[in-house]
Amino acid sequence: MWSTMAEYKRDQKSSITTSVVGRGGCEEGGGIRTVETLLRLLPVGLCVAALVVMLKDSETNEYGSLSYSNITAFRFLVHANGICAGYSLLSAAFTAIPRPITMSRAWTFFLLDQVLTYLILAAGAVATEVAFLTYKGDVAVTWSEVCGTYGDFCRKATASIVITFVVVICYVLLSLISSYRLFSKYDAPVGYKNKGIEIVDFGN
């Protein structure tokens, strides 16, 4: 009886290992690959648009000059969009080429998509907070509102932030795709797949 149980456990372990390895080298369907490639290309144009709008965001009037470079959060937004644009272009080119989906590739896309999602989300959130202060001001920190004086500056900054949040949506979708691709390679625990197996009664 003990030898039978040992063989059963060994067979189960072997089947799980074979399943993970075997499915790790499969190739994805062309339709899914096309959708993912387009979804990775879309942020390239959006990131460049948000970056260019912010880079051109400066205004000079009788009160002085104000530029995005004067505000750290807006500079961070520019850098984050530049990084995301580069990553999106490279990942789209890599995804467009048909090749087997290995575990290492799935893990790499999963981790990078997660990092870039949080990066662009953080940049958009910080820039939104600063933009809110430029519109409303904050007496507690002696930050006066400036949009009444620099209206064009505020409108361009707002446009860049809105585009950035569209990029965030794209990256959230990409993160879901890469997460599904990675974790679908793992089989469910043995207990879930073998609930119908008869339990051995050691008392008999």
PDB file of C-alpha atoms in Angstrom:
ATOM      1  CA  MET A   1       0.000   0.000   0.000  1.00  0.00           C
ATOM      2  CA  TRP A   2       2.808   2.431   0.918  1.00  0.00           C
ATOM      3  CA  SER A   3       4.636   1.709  -2.328  1.00  0.00           C
ATOM      4  CA  THR A   4       1.423   2.350  -4.266  1.00  0.00           C
ATOM      5  CA  MET A   5       0.947   5.734  -2.596  1.00  0.00           C
ATOM      6  CA  ALA A   6       4.596   6.668  -3.234  1.00  0.00           C
ATOM      7  CA  GLU A   7       4.228   5.804  -6.904  1.00  0.00           C
ATOM      8  CA  TYR A   8       1.006   7.847  -7.093  1.00  0.00           C
ATOM      9  CA  LYS A   9       2.695  10.948  -5.623  1.00  0.00           C
ATOM     10  CA  ARG A  10       5.666  10.511  -7.935  1.00  0.00           C
ATOM     11  CA  ASP A  11       3.367  10.232 -10.962  1.00  0.00           C
ATOM     12  CA  GLN A  12       1.469  13.367  -9.897  1.00  0.00           C
ATOM     13  CA  LYS A  13       4.695  15.363  -9.467  1.00  0.00           C
ATOM     14  CA  SER A  14       5.942  14.167 -12.834  1.00  0.00           C
ATOM     15  CA  SER A  15       2.691  15.100 -14.569  1.00  0.00           C
ATOM     16  CA  ILE A  16       2.716  18.606 -13.090  1.00  0.00           C
ATOM     17  CA  THR A  17       6.335  19.196 -14.135  1.00  0.00           C
ATOM     18  CA  THR A  18       5.657  17.900 -17.635  1.00  0.00           C
ATOM     19  CA  SER A  19       2.556  20.074 -17.944  1.00  0.00           C
ATOM     20  CA  VAL A  20       4.366  23.270 -16.928  1.00  0.00           C
ATOM     21  CA  VAL A  21       7.370  22.631 -19.146  1.00  0.00           C
ATOM     22  CA  GLY A  22       5.281  21.501 -22.086  1.00  0.00           C
ATOM     23  CA  ARG A  23       2.948  24.453 -21.963  1.00  0.00           C
ATOM     24  CA  GLY A  24       5.866  26.860 -21.421  1.00  0.00           C
ATOM     25  CA  GLY A  25       7.048  26.413 -24.971  1.00  0.00           C
ATOM     26  CA  CYS A  26       3.746  26.802 -26.790  1.00  0.00           C
ATOM     27  CA  GLU A  27       3.200  29.550 -29.303  1.00  0.00           C
ATOM     28  CA  GLU A  28       0.404  32.068 -28.976  1.00  0.00           C
ATOM     29  CA  GLY A  29      -2.345  32.500 -31.557  1.00  0.00           C
ATOM     30  CA  GLY A  30      -1.890  35.144 -34.227  1.00  0.00           C
ATOM     31  CA  GLY A  31      -5.037  37.040 -33.227  1.00  0.00           C
ATOM     32  CA  ILE A  32      -3.973  37.452 -29.616  1.00  0.00           C
ATOM     33  CA  ARG A  33      -0.467  38.454 -30.658  1.00  0.00           C
ATOM     34  CA  THR A  34      -1.835  41.089 -33.039  1.00  0.00           C
ATOM     35  CA  VAL A  35      -4.087  42.604 -30.383  1.00  0.00           C
ATOM     36  CA  GLU A  36      -1.251  42.739 -27.864  1.00  0.00           C
ATOM     37  CA  THR A  37       1.133  44.254 -30.405  1.00  0.00           C
ATOM     38  CA  LEU A  38      -1.350  47.024 -31.239  1.00  0.00           C
ATOM     39  CA  LEU A  39      -2.016  47.605 -27.552  1.00  0.00           C
ATOM     40  CA  ARG A  40       1.721  47.999 -26.997  1.00  0.00           C
ATOM     41  CA  LEU A  41       2.110  50.341 -29.968  1.00  0.00           C
ATOM     42  CA  LEU A  42      -0.713  52.645 -28.876  1.00  0.00           C
ATOM     43  CA  PRO A  43       1.139  54.037 -25.815  1.00  0.00           C
ATOM     44  CA  VAL A  44       4.079  55.013 -28.031  1.00  0.00           C
ATOM     45  CA  GLY A  45       2.083  57.747 -29.778  1.00  0.00           C
ATOM     46  CA  LEU A  46       0.267  58.727 -26.586  1.00  0.00           C
ATOM     47  CA  CYS A  47       3.463  58.997 -24.552  1.00  0.00           C
ATOM     48  CA  VAL A  48       5.172  61.054 -27.244  1.00  0.00           C
ATOM     49  CA  ALA A  49       2.119  63.332 -27.459  1.00  0.00           C
ATOM     50  CA  ALA A  50       2.028  63.850 -23.677  1.00  0.00           C
ATOM     51  CA  LEU A  51       5.785  64.430 -23.635  1.00  0.00           C
ATOM     52  CA  VAL A  52       5.758  66.979 -26.478  1.00  0.00           C
ATOM     53  CA  VAL A  53       2.806  68.910 -25.036  1.00  0.00           C
ATOM     54  CA  MET A  54       4.553  69.178 -21.683  1.00  0.00           C
ATOM     55  CA  LEU A  55       7.917  70.110 -23.231  1.00  0.00           C
ATOM     56  CA  LYS A  56       6.241  73.000 -25.024  1.00  0.00           C
ATOM     57  CA  ASP A  57       4.421  74.066 -21.875  1.00  0.00           C
ATOM     58  CA  SER A  58       5.747  77.523 -21.021  1.00  0.00           C
ATOM     59  CA  GLU A  59       4.205  80.962 -20.825  1.00  0.00           C
ATOM     60  CA  THR A  60       5.576  84.466 -20.452  1.00  0.00           C
ATOM     61  CA  ASN A  61       3.566  87.558 -19.563  1.00  0.00           C
ATOM     62  CA  GLU A  62       3.907  90.774 -17.572  1.00  0.00           C
ATOM     63  CA  TYR A  63       4.131  88.747 -14.372  1.00  0.00           C
ATOM     64  CA  GLY A  64       7.125  86.702 -15.548  1.00  0.00           C
ATOM     65  CA  SER A  65       7.821  83.331 -17.105  1.00  0.00           C
ATOM     66  CA  LEU A  66       6.591  79.891 -16.077  1.00  0.00           C
ATOM     67  CA  SER A  67       7.751  76.610 -17.614  1.00  0.00           C
ATOM     68  CA  TYR A  68       7.230  72.914 -16.927  1.00  0.00           C
ATOM     69  CA  SER A  69      10.936  72.743 -16.020  1.00  0.00           C
ATOM     70  CA  ASN A  70      10.201  74.875 -12.952  1.00  0.00           C
ATOM     71  CA  ILE A  71       8.029  72.108 -11.493  1.00  0.00           C
ATOM     72  CA  THR A  72       9.634  68.802 -10.479  1.00  0.00           C
ATOM     73  CA  ALA A  73       6.440  66.776 -10.887  1.00  0.00           C
ATOM     74  CA  PHE A  74       6.061  67.890 -14.494  1.00  0.00           C
ATOM     75  CA  ARG A  75       9.693  67.006 -15.254  1.00  0.00           C
ATOM     76  CA  PHE A  76       9.053  63.566 -13.756  1.00  0.00           C
ATOM     77  CA  LEU A  77       6.022  63.209 -16.038  1.00  0.00           C
ATOM     78  CA  VAL A  78       8.170  63.978 -19.087  1.00  0.00           C
ATOM     79  CA  HIS A  79      10.801  61.414 -18.103  1.00  0.00           C
ATOM     80  CA  ALA A  80       8.204  58.740 -17.294  1.00  0.00           C
ATOM     81  CA  ASN A  81       6.489  59.209 -20.655  1.00  0.00           C
ATOM     82  CA  GLY A  82       9.827  58.992 -22.441  1.00  0.00           C
ATOM     83  CA  ILE A  83      10.706  55.725 -20.694  1.00  0.00           C
ATOM     84  CA  CYS A  84       7.274  54.239 -21.406  1.00  0.00           C
ATOM     85  CA  ALA A  85       7.424  55.254 -25.064  1.00  0.00           C
ATOM     86  CA  GLY A  86      10.769  53.503 -25.496  1.00  0.00           C
ATOM     87  CA  TYR A  87       9.651  50.369 -23.660  1.00  0.00           C
ATOM     88  CA  SER A  88       6.364  50.220 -25.581  1.00  0.00           C
ATOM     89  CA  LEU A  89       8.157  50.400 -28.916  1.00  0.00           C
ATOM     90  CA  LEU A  90      10.683  47.706 -28.009  1.00  0.00           C
ATOM     91  CA  SER A  91       8.116  45.378 -26.449  1.00  0.00           C
ATOM     92  CA  ALA A  92       5.777  45.801 -29.448  1.00  0.00           C
ATOM     93  CA  ALA A  93       8.578  44.851 -31.837  1.00  0.00           C
ATOM     94  CA  PHE A  94       9.435  41.840 -29.697  1.00  0.00           C
ATOM     95  CA  THR A  95       5.807  40.743 -29.416  1.00  0.00           C
ATOM     96  CA  ALA A  96       5.137  41.077 -33.148  1.00  0.00           C
ATOM     97  CA  ILE A  97       7.716  38.387 -33.981  1.00  0.00           C
ATOM     98  CA  PRO A  98       6.197  34.889 -33.651  1.00  0.00           C
ATOM     99  CA  ARG A  99       8.164  32.837 -31.156  1.00  0.00           C
ATOM    100  CA  PRO A 100       7.413  30.252 -28.440  1.00  0.00           C
ATOM    101  CA  ILE A 101       6.233  31.681 -25.128  1.00  0.00           C
ATOM    102  CA  THR A 102       8.754  30.431 -22.591  1.00  0.00           C
ATOM    103  CA  MET A 103       8.449  30.866 -18.842  1.00  0.00           C
ATOM    104  CA  SER A 104      11.367  33.305 -18.783  1.00  0.00           C
ATOM    105  CA  ARG A 105       9.731  35.442 -21.461  1.00  0.00           C
ATOM    106  CA  ALA A 106       6.392  35.407 -19.645  1.00  0.00           C
ATOM    107  CA  TRP A 107       8.029  36.410 -16.362  1.00  0.00           C
ATOM    108  CA  THR A 108      10.044  39.197 -18.055  1.00  0.00           C
ATOM    109  CA  PHE A 109       6.981  40.780 -19.664  1.00  0.00           C
ATOM    110  CA  PHE A 110       4.983  40.396 -16.460  1.00  0.00           C
ATOM    111  CA  LEU A 111       7.593  42.150 -14.296  1.00  0.00           C
ATOM    112  CA  LEU A 112       8.378  44.932 -16.778  1.00  0.00           C
ATOM    113  CA  ASP A 113       4.690  45.631 -17.459  1.00  0.00           C
ATOM    114  CA  GLN A 114       4.067  45.896 -13.719  1.00  0.00           C
ATOM    115  CA  VAL A 115       7.009  48.271 -13.182  1.00  0.00           C
ATOM    116  CA  LEU A 116       6.068  50.516 -16.098  1.00  0.00           C
ATOM    117  CA  THR A 117       2.411  50.588 -15.029  1.00  0.00           C
ATOM    118  CA  TYR A 118       3.301  51.810 -11.553  1.00  0.00           C
ATOM    119  CA  LEU A 119       5.831  54.270 -12.952  1.00  0.00           C
ATOM    120  CA  ILE A 120       3.427  56.009 -15.314  1.00  0.00           C
ATOM    121  CA  LEU A 121       0.625  55.871 -12.728  1.00  0.00           C
ATOM    122  CA  ALA A 122       2.861  57.519 -10.123  1.00  0.00           C
ATOM    123  CA  ALA A 123       3.921  60.212 -12.592  1.00  0.00           C
ATOM    124  CA  GLY A 124       0.313  60.953 -13.527  1.00  0.00           C
ATOM    125  CA  ALA A 125      -0.842  61.026  -9.899  1.00  0.00           C
ATOM    126  CA  VAL A 126       1.903  63.405  -8.751  1.00  0.00           C
ATOM    127  CA  ALA A 127       1.380  65.691 -11.739  1.00  0.00           C
ATOM    128  CA  THR A 128      -2.380  65.715 -11.078  1.00  0.00           C
ATOM    129  CA  GLU A 129      -1.824  66.826  -7.497  1.00  0.00           C
ATOM    130  CA  VAL A 130       0.448  69.658  -8.590  1.00  0.00           C
ATOM    131  CA  ALA A 131      -1.968  70.685 -11.351  1.00  0.00           C
ATOM    132  CA  PHE A 132      -4.754  70.829  -8.771  1.00  0.00           C
ATOM    133  CA  LEU A 133      -2.644  73.194  -6.682  1.00  0.00           C
ATOM    134  CA  THR A 134      -1.987  75.425  -9.691  1.00  0.00           C
ATOM    135  CA  TYR A 135      -5.754  75.741 -10.148  1.00  0.00           C
ATOM    136  CA  LYS A 136      -6.859  75.973  -6.526  1.00  0.00           C
ATOM    137  CA  GLY A 137      -3.771  76.896  -4.548  1.00  0.00           C
ATOM    138  CA  ASP A 138      -3.143  75.904  -0.939  1.00  0.00           C
ATOM    139  CA  VAL A 139      -2.963  78.555   1.757  1.00  0.00           C
ATOM    140  CA  ALA A 140      -1.519  76.084   4.276  1.00  0.00           C
ATOM    141  CA  VAL A 141       1.657  75.680   2.216  1.00  0.00           C
ATOM    142  CA  THR A 142       1.570  79.265   0.887  1.00  0.00           C
ATOM    143  CA  TRP A 143       1.009  78.009  -2.678  1.00  0.00           C
ATOM    144  CA  SER A 144      -1.130  80.505  -4.551  1.00  0.00           C
ATOM    145  CA  GLU A 145      -3.137  79.527  -7.618  1.00  0.00           C
ATOM    146  CA  VAL A 146      -1.459  80.537 -10.863  1.00  0.00           C
ATOM    147  CA  CYS A 147      -3.916  79.461 -13.545  1.00  0.00           C
ATOM    148  CA  GLY A 148      -5.678  82.815 -13.430  1.00  0.00           C
ATOM    149  CA  THR A 149      -2.400  84.364 -14.554  1.00  0.00           C
ATOM    150  CA  TYR A 150      -0.929  81.547 -16.623  1.00  0.00           C
ATOM    151  CA  GLY A 151      -4.021  80.020 -18.180  1.00  0.00           C
ATOM    152  CA  ASP A 152      -2.334  78.619 -21.283  1.00  0.00           C
ATOM    153  CA  PHE A 153       0.319  76.923 -19.157  1.00  0.00           C
ATOM    154  CA  CYS A 154      -2.325  75.188 -17.050  1.00  0.00           C
ATOM    155  CA  ARG A 155      -4.344  74.040 -20.066  1.00  0.00           C
ATOM    156  CA  LYS A 156      -1.313  72.403 -21.695  1.00  0.00           C
ATOM    157  CA  ALA A 157      -0.297  70.744 -18.439  1.00  0.00           C
ATOM    158  CA  THR A 158      -3.826  69.388 -17.991  1.00  0.00           C
ATOM    159  CA  ALA A 159      -3.879  68.034 -21.549  1.00  0.00           C
ATOM    160  CA  SER A 160      -0.563  66.243 -20.996  1.00  0.00           C
ATOM    161  CA  ILE A 161      -1.832  64.708 -17.747  1.00  0.00           C
ATOM    162  CA  VAL A 162      -5.062  63.489 -19.363  1.00  0.00           C
ATOM    163  CA  ILE A 163      -3.108  61.797 -22.168  1.00  0.00           C
ATOM    164  CA  THR A 164      -0.865  60.206 -19.549  1.00  0.00           C
ATOM    165  CA  PHE A 165      -3.848  58.614 -17.825  1.00  0.00           C
ATOM    166  CA  VAL A 166      -4.961  57.133 -21.141  1.00  0.00           C
ATOM    167  CA  VAL A 167      -1.500  55.548 -21.227  1.00  0.00           C
ATOM    168  CA  VAL A 168      -2.130  54.235 -17.711  1.00  0.00           C
ATOM    169  CA  ILE A 169      -5.283  52.476 -18.949  1.00  0.00           C
ATOM    170  CA  CYS A 170      -3.302  50.848 -21.771  1.00  0.00           C
ATOM    171  CA  TYR A 171      -0.680  49.615 -19.335  1.00  0.00           C
ATOM    172  CA  VAL A 172      -3.276  48.249 -16.942  1.00  0.00           C
ATOM    173  CA  LEU A 173      -4.688  46.173 -19.814  1.00  0.00           C
ATOM    174  CA  LEU A 174      -1.195  45.031 -20.790  1.00  0.00           C
ATOM    175  CA  SER A 175      -0.500  44.052 -17.181  1.00  0.00           C
ATOM    176  CA  LEU A 176      -3.658  41.945 -17.140  1.00  0.00           C
ATOM    177  CA  ILE A 177      -2.648  40.218 -20.392  1.00  0.00           C
ATOM    178  CA  SER A 178       0.888  39.462 -19.203  1.00  0.00           C
ATOM    179  CA  SER A 179      -0.427  38.286 -15.820  1.00  0.00           C
ATOM    180  CA  TYR A 180      -2.896  35.928 -17.471  1.00  0.00           C
ATOM    181  CA  ARG A 181      -0.260  34.604 -19.851  1.00  0.00           C
ATOM    182  CA  LEU A 182       2.140  33.896 -17.001  1.00  0.00           C
ATOM    183  CA  PHE A 183      -0.157  32.362 -14.405  1.00  0.00           C
ATOM    184  CA  SER A 184      -2.191  30.354 -16.907  1.00  0.00           C
ATOM    185  CA  LYS A 185       0.966  28.324 -17.488  1.00  0.00           C
ATOM    186  CA  TYR A 186       0.702  26.860 -14.015  1.00  0.00           C
ATOM    187  CA  ASP A 187      -1.680  23.992 -13.343  1.00  0.00           C
ATOM    188  CA  ALA A 188      -4.174  24.141 -10.497  1.00  0.00           C
ATOM    189  CA  PRO A 189      -3.047  22.442  -7.241  1.00  0.00           C
ATOM    190  CA  VAL A 190      -3.337  18.660  -7.302  1.00  0.00           C
ATOM    191  CA  GLY A 191      -6.053  18.753  -4.644  1.00  0.00           C
ATOM    192  CA  TYR A 192      -8.363  20.631  -6.966  1.00  0.00           C
ATOM    193  CA  LYS A 193      -7.870  18.216  -9.835  1.00  0.00           C
ATOM    194  CA  ASN A 194      -8.153  15.009  -7.794  1.00  0.00           C
ATOM    195  CA  LYS A 195     -11.039  15.615  -5.418  1.00  0.00           C
ATOM    196  CA  GLY A 196     -12.714  12.483  -6.738  1.00  0.00           C
ATOM    197  CA  ILE A 197      -9.842  10.138  -5.778  1.00  0.00           C
ATOM    198  CA  GLU A 198     -10.797   7.665  -3.094  1.00  0.00           C
ATOM    199  CA  ILE A 199      -9.029   8.317   0.234  1.00  0.00           C
ATOM    200  CA  VAL A 200      -7.135   5.315   1.585  1.00  0.00           C
ATOM    201  CA  ASP A 201      -8.436   4.157   4.961  1.00  0.00           C
ATOM    202  CA  PHE A 202      -5.349   3.306   7.021  1.00  0.00           C
ATOM    203  CA  GLY A 203      -7.515   1.732   9.718  1.00  0.00           C
ATOM    204  CA  ASN A 204      -8.443  -1.233   7.527  1.00  0.00           C
TER     205      ASN A 204
END
